[in-house]
Coordinates of C-alpha atoms and ligand atoms in Angstrom, one line a residue:
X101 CA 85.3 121.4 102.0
X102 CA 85.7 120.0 98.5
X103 CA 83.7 117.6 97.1
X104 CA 85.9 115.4 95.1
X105 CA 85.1 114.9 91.5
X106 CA 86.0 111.0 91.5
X107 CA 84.2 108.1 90.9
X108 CA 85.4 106.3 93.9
X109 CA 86.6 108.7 96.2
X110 CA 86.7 106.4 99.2
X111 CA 88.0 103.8 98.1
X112 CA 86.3 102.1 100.5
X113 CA 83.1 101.1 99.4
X114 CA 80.0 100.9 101.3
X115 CA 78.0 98.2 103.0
X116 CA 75.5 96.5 100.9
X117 CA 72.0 97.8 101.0
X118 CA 69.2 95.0 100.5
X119 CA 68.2 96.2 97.1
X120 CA 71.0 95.7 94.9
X121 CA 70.2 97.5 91.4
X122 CA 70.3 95.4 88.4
X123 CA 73.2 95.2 86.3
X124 CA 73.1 96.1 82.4
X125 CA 71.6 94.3 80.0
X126 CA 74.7 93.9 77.6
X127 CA 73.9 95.2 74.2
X128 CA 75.8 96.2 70.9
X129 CA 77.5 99.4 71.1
X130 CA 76.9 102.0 68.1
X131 CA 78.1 105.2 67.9
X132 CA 78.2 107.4 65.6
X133 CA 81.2 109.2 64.1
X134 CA 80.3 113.0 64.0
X135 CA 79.2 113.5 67.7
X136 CA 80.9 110.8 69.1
X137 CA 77.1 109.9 71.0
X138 CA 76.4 106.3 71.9
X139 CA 73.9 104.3 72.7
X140 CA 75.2 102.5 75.9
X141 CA 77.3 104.4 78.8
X142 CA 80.9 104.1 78.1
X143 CA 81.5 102.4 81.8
X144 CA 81.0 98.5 81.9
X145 CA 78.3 97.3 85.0
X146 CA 80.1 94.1 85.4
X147 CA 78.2 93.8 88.9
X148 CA 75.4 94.9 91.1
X149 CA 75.4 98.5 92.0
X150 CA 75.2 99.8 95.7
X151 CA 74.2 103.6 96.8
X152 CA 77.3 105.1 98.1
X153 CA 77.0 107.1 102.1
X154 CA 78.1 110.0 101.1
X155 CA 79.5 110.6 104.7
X156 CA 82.1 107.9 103.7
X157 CA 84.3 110.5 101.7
X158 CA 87.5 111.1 103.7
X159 CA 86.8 114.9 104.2
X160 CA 83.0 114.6 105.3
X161 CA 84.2 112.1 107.9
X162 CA 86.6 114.9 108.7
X163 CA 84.3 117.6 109.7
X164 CA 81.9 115.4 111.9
X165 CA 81.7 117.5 115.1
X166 CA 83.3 114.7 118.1
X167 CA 80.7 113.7 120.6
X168 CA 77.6 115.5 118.6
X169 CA 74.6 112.9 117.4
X170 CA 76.1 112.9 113.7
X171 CA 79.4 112.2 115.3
X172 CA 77.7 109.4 117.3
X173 CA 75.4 108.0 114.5
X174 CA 78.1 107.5 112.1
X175 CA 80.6 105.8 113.6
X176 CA 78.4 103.4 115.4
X177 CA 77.6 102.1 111.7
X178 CA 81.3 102.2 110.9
X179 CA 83.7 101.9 114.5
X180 CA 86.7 100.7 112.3
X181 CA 87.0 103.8 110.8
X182 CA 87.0 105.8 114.3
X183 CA 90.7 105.3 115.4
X184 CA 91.9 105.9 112.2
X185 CA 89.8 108.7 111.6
X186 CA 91.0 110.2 115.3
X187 CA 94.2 110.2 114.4
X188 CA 93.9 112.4 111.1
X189 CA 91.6 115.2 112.7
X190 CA 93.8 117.2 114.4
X191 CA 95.9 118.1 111.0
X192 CA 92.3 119.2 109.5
X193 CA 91.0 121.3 111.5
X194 CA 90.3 125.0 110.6
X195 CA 93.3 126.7 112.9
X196 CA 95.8 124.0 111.1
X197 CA 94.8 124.8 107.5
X198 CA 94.9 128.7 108.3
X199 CA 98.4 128.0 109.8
X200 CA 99.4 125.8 106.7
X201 CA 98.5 128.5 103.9
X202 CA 100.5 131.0 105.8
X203 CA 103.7 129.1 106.0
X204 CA 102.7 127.9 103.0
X205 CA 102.7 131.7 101.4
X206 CA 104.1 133.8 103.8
X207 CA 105.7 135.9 102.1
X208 CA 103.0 136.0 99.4
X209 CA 100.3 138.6 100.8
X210 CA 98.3 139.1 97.5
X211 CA 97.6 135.5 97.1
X212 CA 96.9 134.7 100.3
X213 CA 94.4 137.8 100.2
X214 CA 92.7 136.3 96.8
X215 CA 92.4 133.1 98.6
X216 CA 90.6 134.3 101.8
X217 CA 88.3 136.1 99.2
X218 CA 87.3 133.0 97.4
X219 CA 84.7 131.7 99.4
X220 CA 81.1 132.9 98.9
X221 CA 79.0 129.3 98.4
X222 CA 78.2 129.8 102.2
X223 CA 76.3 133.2 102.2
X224 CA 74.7 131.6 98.9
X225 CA 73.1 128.4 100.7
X226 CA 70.3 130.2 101.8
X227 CA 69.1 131.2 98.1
X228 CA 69.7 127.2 97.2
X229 CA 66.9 126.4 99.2
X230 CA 64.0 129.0 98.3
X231 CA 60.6 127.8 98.1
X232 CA 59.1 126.4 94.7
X233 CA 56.8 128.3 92.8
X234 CA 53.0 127.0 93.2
X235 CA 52.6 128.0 89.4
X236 CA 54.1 125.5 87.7
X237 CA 55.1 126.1 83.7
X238 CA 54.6 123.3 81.6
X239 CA 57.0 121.9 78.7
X240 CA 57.6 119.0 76.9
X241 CA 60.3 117.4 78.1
X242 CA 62.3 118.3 75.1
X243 CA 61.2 121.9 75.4
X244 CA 62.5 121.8 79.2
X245 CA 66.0 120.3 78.1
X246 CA 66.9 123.0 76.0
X247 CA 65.9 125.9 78.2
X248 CA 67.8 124.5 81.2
X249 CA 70.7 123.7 78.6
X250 CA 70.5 127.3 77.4
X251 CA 69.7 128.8 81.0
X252 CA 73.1 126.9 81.9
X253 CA 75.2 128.2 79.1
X254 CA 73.9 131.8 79.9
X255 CA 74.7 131.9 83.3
X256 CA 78.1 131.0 82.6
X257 CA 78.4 126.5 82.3
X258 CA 81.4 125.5 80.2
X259 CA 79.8 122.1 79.8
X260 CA 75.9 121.4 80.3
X261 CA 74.0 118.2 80.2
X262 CA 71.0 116.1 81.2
X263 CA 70.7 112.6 82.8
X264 CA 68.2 110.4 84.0
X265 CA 69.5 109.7 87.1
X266 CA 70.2 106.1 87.7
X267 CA 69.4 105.5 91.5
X268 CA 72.9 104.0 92.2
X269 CA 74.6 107.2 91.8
X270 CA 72.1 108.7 94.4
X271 CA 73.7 108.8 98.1
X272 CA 72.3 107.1 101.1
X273 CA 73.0 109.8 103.8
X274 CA 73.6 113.5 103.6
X275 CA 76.4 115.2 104.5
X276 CA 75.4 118.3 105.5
X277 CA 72.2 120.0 106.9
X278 CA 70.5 121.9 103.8
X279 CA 67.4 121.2 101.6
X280 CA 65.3 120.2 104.7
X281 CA 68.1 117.4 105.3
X282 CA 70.2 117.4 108.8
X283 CA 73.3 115.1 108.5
X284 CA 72.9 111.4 108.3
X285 CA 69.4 112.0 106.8
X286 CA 68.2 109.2 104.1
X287 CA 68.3 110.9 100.8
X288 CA 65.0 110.6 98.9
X289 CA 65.2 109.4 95.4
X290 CA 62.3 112.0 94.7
X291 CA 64.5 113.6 92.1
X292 CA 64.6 111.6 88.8
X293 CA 66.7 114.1 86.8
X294 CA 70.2 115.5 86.7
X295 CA 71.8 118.8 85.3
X296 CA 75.3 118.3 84.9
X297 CA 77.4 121.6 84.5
X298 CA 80.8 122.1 84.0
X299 CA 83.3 125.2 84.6
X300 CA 86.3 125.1 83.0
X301 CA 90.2 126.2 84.6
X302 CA 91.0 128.9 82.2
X303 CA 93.7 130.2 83.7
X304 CA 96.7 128.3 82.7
X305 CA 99.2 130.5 84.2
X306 CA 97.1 129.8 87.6
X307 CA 97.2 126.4 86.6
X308 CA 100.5 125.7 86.4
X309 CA 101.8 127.7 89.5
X310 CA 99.0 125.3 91.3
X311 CA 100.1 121.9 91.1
X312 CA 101.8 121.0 94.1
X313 CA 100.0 121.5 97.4
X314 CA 100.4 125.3 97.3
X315 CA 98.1 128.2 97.6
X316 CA 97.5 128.7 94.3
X317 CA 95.6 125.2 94.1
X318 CA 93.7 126.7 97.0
X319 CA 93.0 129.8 94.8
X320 CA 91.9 128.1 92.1
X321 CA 89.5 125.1 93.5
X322 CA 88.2 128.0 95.8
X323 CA 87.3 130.6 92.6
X324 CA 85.9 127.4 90.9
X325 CA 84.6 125.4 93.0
X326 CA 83.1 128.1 95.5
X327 CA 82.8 131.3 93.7
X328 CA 81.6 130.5 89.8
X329 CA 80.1 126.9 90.6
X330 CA 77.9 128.0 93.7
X331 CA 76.4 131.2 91.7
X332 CA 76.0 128.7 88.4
X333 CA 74.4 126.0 91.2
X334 CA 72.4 128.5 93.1
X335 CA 71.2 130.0 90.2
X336 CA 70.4 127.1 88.3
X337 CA 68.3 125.7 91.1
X338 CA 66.3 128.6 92.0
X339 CA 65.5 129.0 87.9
X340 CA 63.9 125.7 88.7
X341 CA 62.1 126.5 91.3
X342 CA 60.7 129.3 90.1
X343 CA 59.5 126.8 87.3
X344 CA 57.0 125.0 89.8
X345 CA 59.4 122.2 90.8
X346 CA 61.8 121.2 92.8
X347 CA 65.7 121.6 92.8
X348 CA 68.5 121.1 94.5
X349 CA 72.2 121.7 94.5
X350 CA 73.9 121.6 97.9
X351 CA 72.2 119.0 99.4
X352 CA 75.3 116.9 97.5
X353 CA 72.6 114.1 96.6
X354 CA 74.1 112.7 93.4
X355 CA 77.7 111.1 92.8
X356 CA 78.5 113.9 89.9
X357 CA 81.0 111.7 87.8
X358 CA 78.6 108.8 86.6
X359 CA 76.2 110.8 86.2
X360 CA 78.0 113.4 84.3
X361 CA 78.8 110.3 81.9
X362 CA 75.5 109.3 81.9
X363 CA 74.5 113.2 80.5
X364 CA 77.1 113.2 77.5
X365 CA 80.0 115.4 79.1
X366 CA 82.7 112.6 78.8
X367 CA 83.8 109.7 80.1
X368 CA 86.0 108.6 83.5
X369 CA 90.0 108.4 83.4
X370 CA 92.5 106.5 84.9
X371 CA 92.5 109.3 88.0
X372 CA 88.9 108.7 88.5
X373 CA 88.2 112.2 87.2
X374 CA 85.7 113.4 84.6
X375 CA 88.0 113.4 80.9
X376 CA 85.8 115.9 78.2
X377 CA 86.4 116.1 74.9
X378 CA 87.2 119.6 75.4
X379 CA 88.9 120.5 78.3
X380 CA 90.3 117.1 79.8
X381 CA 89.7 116.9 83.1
X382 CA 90.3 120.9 83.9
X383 CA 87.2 121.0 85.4
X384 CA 84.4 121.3 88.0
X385 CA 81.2 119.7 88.0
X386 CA 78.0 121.4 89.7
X387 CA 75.1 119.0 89.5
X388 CA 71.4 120.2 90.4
X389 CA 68.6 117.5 90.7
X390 CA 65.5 118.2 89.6
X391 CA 61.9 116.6 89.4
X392 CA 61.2 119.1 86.3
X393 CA 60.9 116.2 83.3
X394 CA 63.8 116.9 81.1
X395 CA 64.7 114.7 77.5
X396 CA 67.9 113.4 78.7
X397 CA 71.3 113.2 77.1
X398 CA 73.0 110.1 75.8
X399 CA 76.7 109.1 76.7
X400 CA 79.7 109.8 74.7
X401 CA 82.4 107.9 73.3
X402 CA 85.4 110.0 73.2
X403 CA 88.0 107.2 73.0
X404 CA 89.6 108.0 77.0
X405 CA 89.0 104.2 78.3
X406 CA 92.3 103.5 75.2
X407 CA 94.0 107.0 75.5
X408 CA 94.3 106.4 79.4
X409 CA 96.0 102.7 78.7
X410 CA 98.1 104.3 77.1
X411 CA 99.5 107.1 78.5
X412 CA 99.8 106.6 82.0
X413 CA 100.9 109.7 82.9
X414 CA 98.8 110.9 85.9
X415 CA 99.7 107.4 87.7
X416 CA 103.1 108.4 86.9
X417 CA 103.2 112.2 88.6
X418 CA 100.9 111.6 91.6
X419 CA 103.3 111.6 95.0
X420 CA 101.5 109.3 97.0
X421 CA 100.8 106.6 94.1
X422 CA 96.8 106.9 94.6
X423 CA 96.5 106.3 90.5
X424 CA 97.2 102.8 89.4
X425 CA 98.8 102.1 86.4
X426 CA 97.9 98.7 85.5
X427 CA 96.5 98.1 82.0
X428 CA 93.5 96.2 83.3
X429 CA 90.2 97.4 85.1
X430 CA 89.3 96.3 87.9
X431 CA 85.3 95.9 90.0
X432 CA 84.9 98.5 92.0
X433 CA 81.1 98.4 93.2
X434 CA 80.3 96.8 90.3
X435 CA 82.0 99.2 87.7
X436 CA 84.5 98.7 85.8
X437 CA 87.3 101.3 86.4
X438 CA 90.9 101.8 87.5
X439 CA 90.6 102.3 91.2
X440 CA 91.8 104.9 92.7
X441 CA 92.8 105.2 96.1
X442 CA 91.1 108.1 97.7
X443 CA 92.0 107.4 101.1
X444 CA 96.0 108.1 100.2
X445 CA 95.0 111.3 98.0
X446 CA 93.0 112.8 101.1
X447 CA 95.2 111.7 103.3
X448 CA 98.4 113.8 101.2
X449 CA 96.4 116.7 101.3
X450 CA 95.5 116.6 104.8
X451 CA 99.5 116.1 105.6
X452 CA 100.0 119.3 104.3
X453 CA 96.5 121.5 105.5
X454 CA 94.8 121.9 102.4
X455 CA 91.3 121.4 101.2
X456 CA 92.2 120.9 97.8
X457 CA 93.6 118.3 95.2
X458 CA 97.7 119.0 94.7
X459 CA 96.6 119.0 90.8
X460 CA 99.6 116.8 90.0
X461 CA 97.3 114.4 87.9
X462 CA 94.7 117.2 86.6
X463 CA 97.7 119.2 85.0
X464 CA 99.9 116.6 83.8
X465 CA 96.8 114.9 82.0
X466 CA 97.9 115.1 78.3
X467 CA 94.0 116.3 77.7
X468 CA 94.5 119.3 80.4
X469 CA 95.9 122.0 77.4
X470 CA 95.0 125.6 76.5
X471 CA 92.0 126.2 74.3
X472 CA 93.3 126.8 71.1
X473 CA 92.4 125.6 66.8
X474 CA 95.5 123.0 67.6
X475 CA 94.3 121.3 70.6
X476 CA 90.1 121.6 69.3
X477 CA 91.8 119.6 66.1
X478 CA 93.7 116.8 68.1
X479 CA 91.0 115.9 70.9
X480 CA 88.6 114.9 67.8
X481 CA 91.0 112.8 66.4
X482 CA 91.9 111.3 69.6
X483 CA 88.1 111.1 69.6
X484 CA 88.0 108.9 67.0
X485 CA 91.6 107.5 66.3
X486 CA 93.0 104.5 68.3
X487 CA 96.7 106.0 66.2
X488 CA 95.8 109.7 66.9
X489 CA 95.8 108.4 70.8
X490 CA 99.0 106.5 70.4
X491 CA 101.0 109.3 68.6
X492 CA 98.8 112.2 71.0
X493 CA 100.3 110.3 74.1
X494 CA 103.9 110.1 72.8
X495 CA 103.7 114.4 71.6
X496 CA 102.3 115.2 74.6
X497 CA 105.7 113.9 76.7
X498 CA 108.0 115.6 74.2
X499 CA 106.2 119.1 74.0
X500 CA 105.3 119.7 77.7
X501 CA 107.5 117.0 79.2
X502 CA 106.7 113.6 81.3
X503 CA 106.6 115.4 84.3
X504 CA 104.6 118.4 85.1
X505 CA 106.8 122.0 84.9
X506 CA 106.4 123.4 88.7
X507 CA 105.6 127.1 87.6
X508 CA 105.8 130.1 90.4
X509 CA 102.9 132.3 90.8
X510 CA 101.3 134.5 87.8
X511 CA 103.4 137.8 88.0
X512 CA 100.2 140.0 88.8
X513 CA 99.7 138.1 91.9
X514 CA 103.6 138.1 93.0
X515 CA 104.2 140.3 96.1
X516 CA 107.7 141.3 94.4
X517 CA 108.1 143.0 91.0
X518 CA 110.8 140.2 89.8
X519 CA 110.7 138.7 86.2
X520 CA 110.2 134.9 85.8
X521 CA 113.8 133.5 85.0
X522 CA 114.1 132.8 81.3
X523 CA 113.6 128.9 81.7
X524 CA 110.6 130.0 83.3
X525 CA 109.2 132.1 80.1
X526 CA 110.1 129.2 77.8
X527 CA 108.0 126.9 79.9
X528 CA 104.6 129.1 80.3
X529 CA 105.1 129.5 76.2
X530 CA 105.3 126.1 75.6
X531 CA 102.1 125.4 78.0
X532 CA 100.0 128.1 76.2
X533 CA 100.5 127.1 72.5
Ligands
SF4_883 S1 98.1 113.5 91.9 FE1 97.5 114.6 93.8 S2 95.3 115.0 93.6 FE2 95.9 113.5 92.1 S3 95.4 111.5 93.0 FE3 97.5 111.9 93.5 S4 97.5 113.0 95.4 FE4 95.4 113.1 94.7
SF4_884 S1 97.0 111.6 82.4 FE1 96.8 110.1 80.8 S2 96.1 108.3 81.9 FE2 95.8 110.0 83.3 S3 93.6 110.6 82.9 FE3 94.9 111.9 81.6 S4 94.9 110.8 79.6 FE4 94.3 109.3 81.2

């Protein structure tokens, strides 16, 4: 189960709810040169904004249980998606992933152990959902932001910030049974504010041996995903609690992209994804709602809206064509974006068993680069240049090439004690400078 970091991951939208939310009131933009924050989010409202059911995404329709009550509820509010969704299950089922990764990496024995030893969020959900502490600390609001910020940097976030949480973002249903909610549960809008975190892929050689439906993407989303972002999530929320108020993480409440926008960590792509200014979109967001009064973050401007015109190149690389690569935006529920089409990026990695993204667009992203003085110094002028993005998008094709270099596995995780092939050692150099 992978919660997909896109702003539209259905694609399908949602029925309307009676209470539309209002639109934007348009305003001058100003931002200001040094830390790139502005004063209005860096998506255009160009419509009414509807709550999104979460059980909508492609793999929570996926792991309703046939014939239970959740099973029942949903699909009596949605019976067009029922045959369609019938037809799918069978090649996402538990047995036929398991069967997948193996002919996937048969031959691969270490991997596929690091894999099956990724996932630990499940014997963590019990600690997400401890009780709150009846004596509560009191902060100014300001005071509270930097001790979660600090809090989240300690325990290991990349990327930290803090949103008010516009209700839109907030989902209509749960997904699955935690934080006193069963599945198809209202969610309560009892939790004003967000705490956006980020963790980072640092492993470029995992990386690049990952895109491609393989194993490795498996390995990697899993460590992420499961392993660092539940203990940062788990953590984070119970630090709350232990404040006097309430927190939580799994309950999967929030849509994490807009609101990571909204808290100052960057702004959405082409793919849909989060783009930072600092690691592109090579990343993971783990959100915890809160009711503990934070000073909130503003929005950045880190010029992506004009890079991603121009570059193109995740629209290119993606095998199903999910990514469009028109120039123009379009409405999607009353934002602004380019759409994305969920639906066919689900449905590629269900083909072929796997939970996770095939990472085609996340590593061929001309943002997704080592951390290095070079590649700090180009992502503020990109920042800030409408040239720098121009030239940045036309370097990035020569140095690393249009399409992404399909890399094999890093050689500590290779069952056989074989060199990489000289073309092979050129291409990991070229990726890690
Ligand atoms: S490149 Fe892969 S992960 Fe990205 S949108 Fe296309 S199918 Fe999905
Ligand atoms: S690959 Fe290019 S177009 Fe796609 S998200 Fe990255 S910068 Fe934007």
């Amino acid at each position: 189960m992978v919660e997909t970091d896109t702003m539209d991951p259905t694609g399908t939208g949602s029925p309307p709810e009676p209470q539309a939310w209002p639109t934007a009131t348009p305003r001058k933009r100003k931002t200001s040169f040094w830390t790139r924050k502005t004063n209005l989010p860096t998506y255009e409202v160009v419509g009414p904004l509807h709550r999104l059911d979460y059980r909508l995404l492609s793999n929570a329709r996926s792991e309703l249980n046939p014939g239970s009550e959740q099973y029942n509820a949903f699909y009596k509010m949605y019976p067009e998606l029922e045959e369609y969704d019938k037809k799918l299950r069978p090649f996402v089922t538990e047995e036929q992933k398991e069967r997948q990764k193996e002919s996937l990496f048969g031959e691969e024995a270490l991997a596929l152990a690091l894999n099956n030893a990724c996932r630990i969020d499940h014997f963590l959900s019990r600690e997400a959902e401890g009780p709150v502490n009846p004596r509560r600390v009191i902060m100014t609001p300001e005071k509270a932001a930097r001790t979660i910020k600090g809090v989240a940097r300690h325990l290991g976030a990349d990327l930290v910030g803090i949103a008010r949480i516009n209700p839109a973002w907030v989902y209509t249903h749960s997904r699955v049974n935690t934080d006193g909610l069963r599945i198809g549960n209202p969610i309560p809008l009892d939790q004003p504010y967000g705490v956006v975190m980020a963790v980072a892929y640092h492993d470029f050689d995992m990386l690049l041996a990952g895109r491609g439906i393989s194993l490795v993407g498996n390995i990697e989303t899993d460590h992420i995903v499961f392993c660092l972002g539940a203990v940062l999530g788990v953590r984070m929320t119970s630090f709350i609690r232990n404040l006097g108020y309430n927190a939580s993480y799994r309950g999967g409440r929030v849509q994490a992209v807009p609101l990571a926008v909204d808290a100052g960590l960057g702004e959405v792509g082409r793919a849909g994804m989060l783009n930072t200014k600092k690691y592109g979109p090579a990343i993971r967001l783990v959100t915890v709602t809160t009711d503990l009064p934070m000073a909130p973050d503003g929005p950045v401007d880190i010029g992506v809206k004009d890079l991603c015109r121009k570059c193109k190149k995740c629209a290119e690389v993606c095998p199903v064509g999910a990514i469009t690569d028109r120039d123009e935006q379009e409405n999607v529920r009353g934002v602004k974006l380019w759409p994305v089409d969920g639906e066919k990026c689900w449905r590629h990695r269900a083909a072929m068993g796997s939970d996770c993204a095939c990472f085609y667009c996340l590593s061929a992203c001309c943002w997704t680069k080592p951390q290095n003085i070079l590649h700090w110094g180009i992502a503020e002028m990109v920042a800030r240049s409408s040239l720098a993005r121009t030239l940045f998008a036309w370097l990035d094709d020569v140095l690393y090439g249009h399409q992404p270099r399909q890399h094999k596995l890093p050689v500590w995780l290779r069952y056989s004690d074989e060199k990489p092939a000289l073309k092979e050692r050129i291409s990991r150099f070229l990726h890690h400078v």
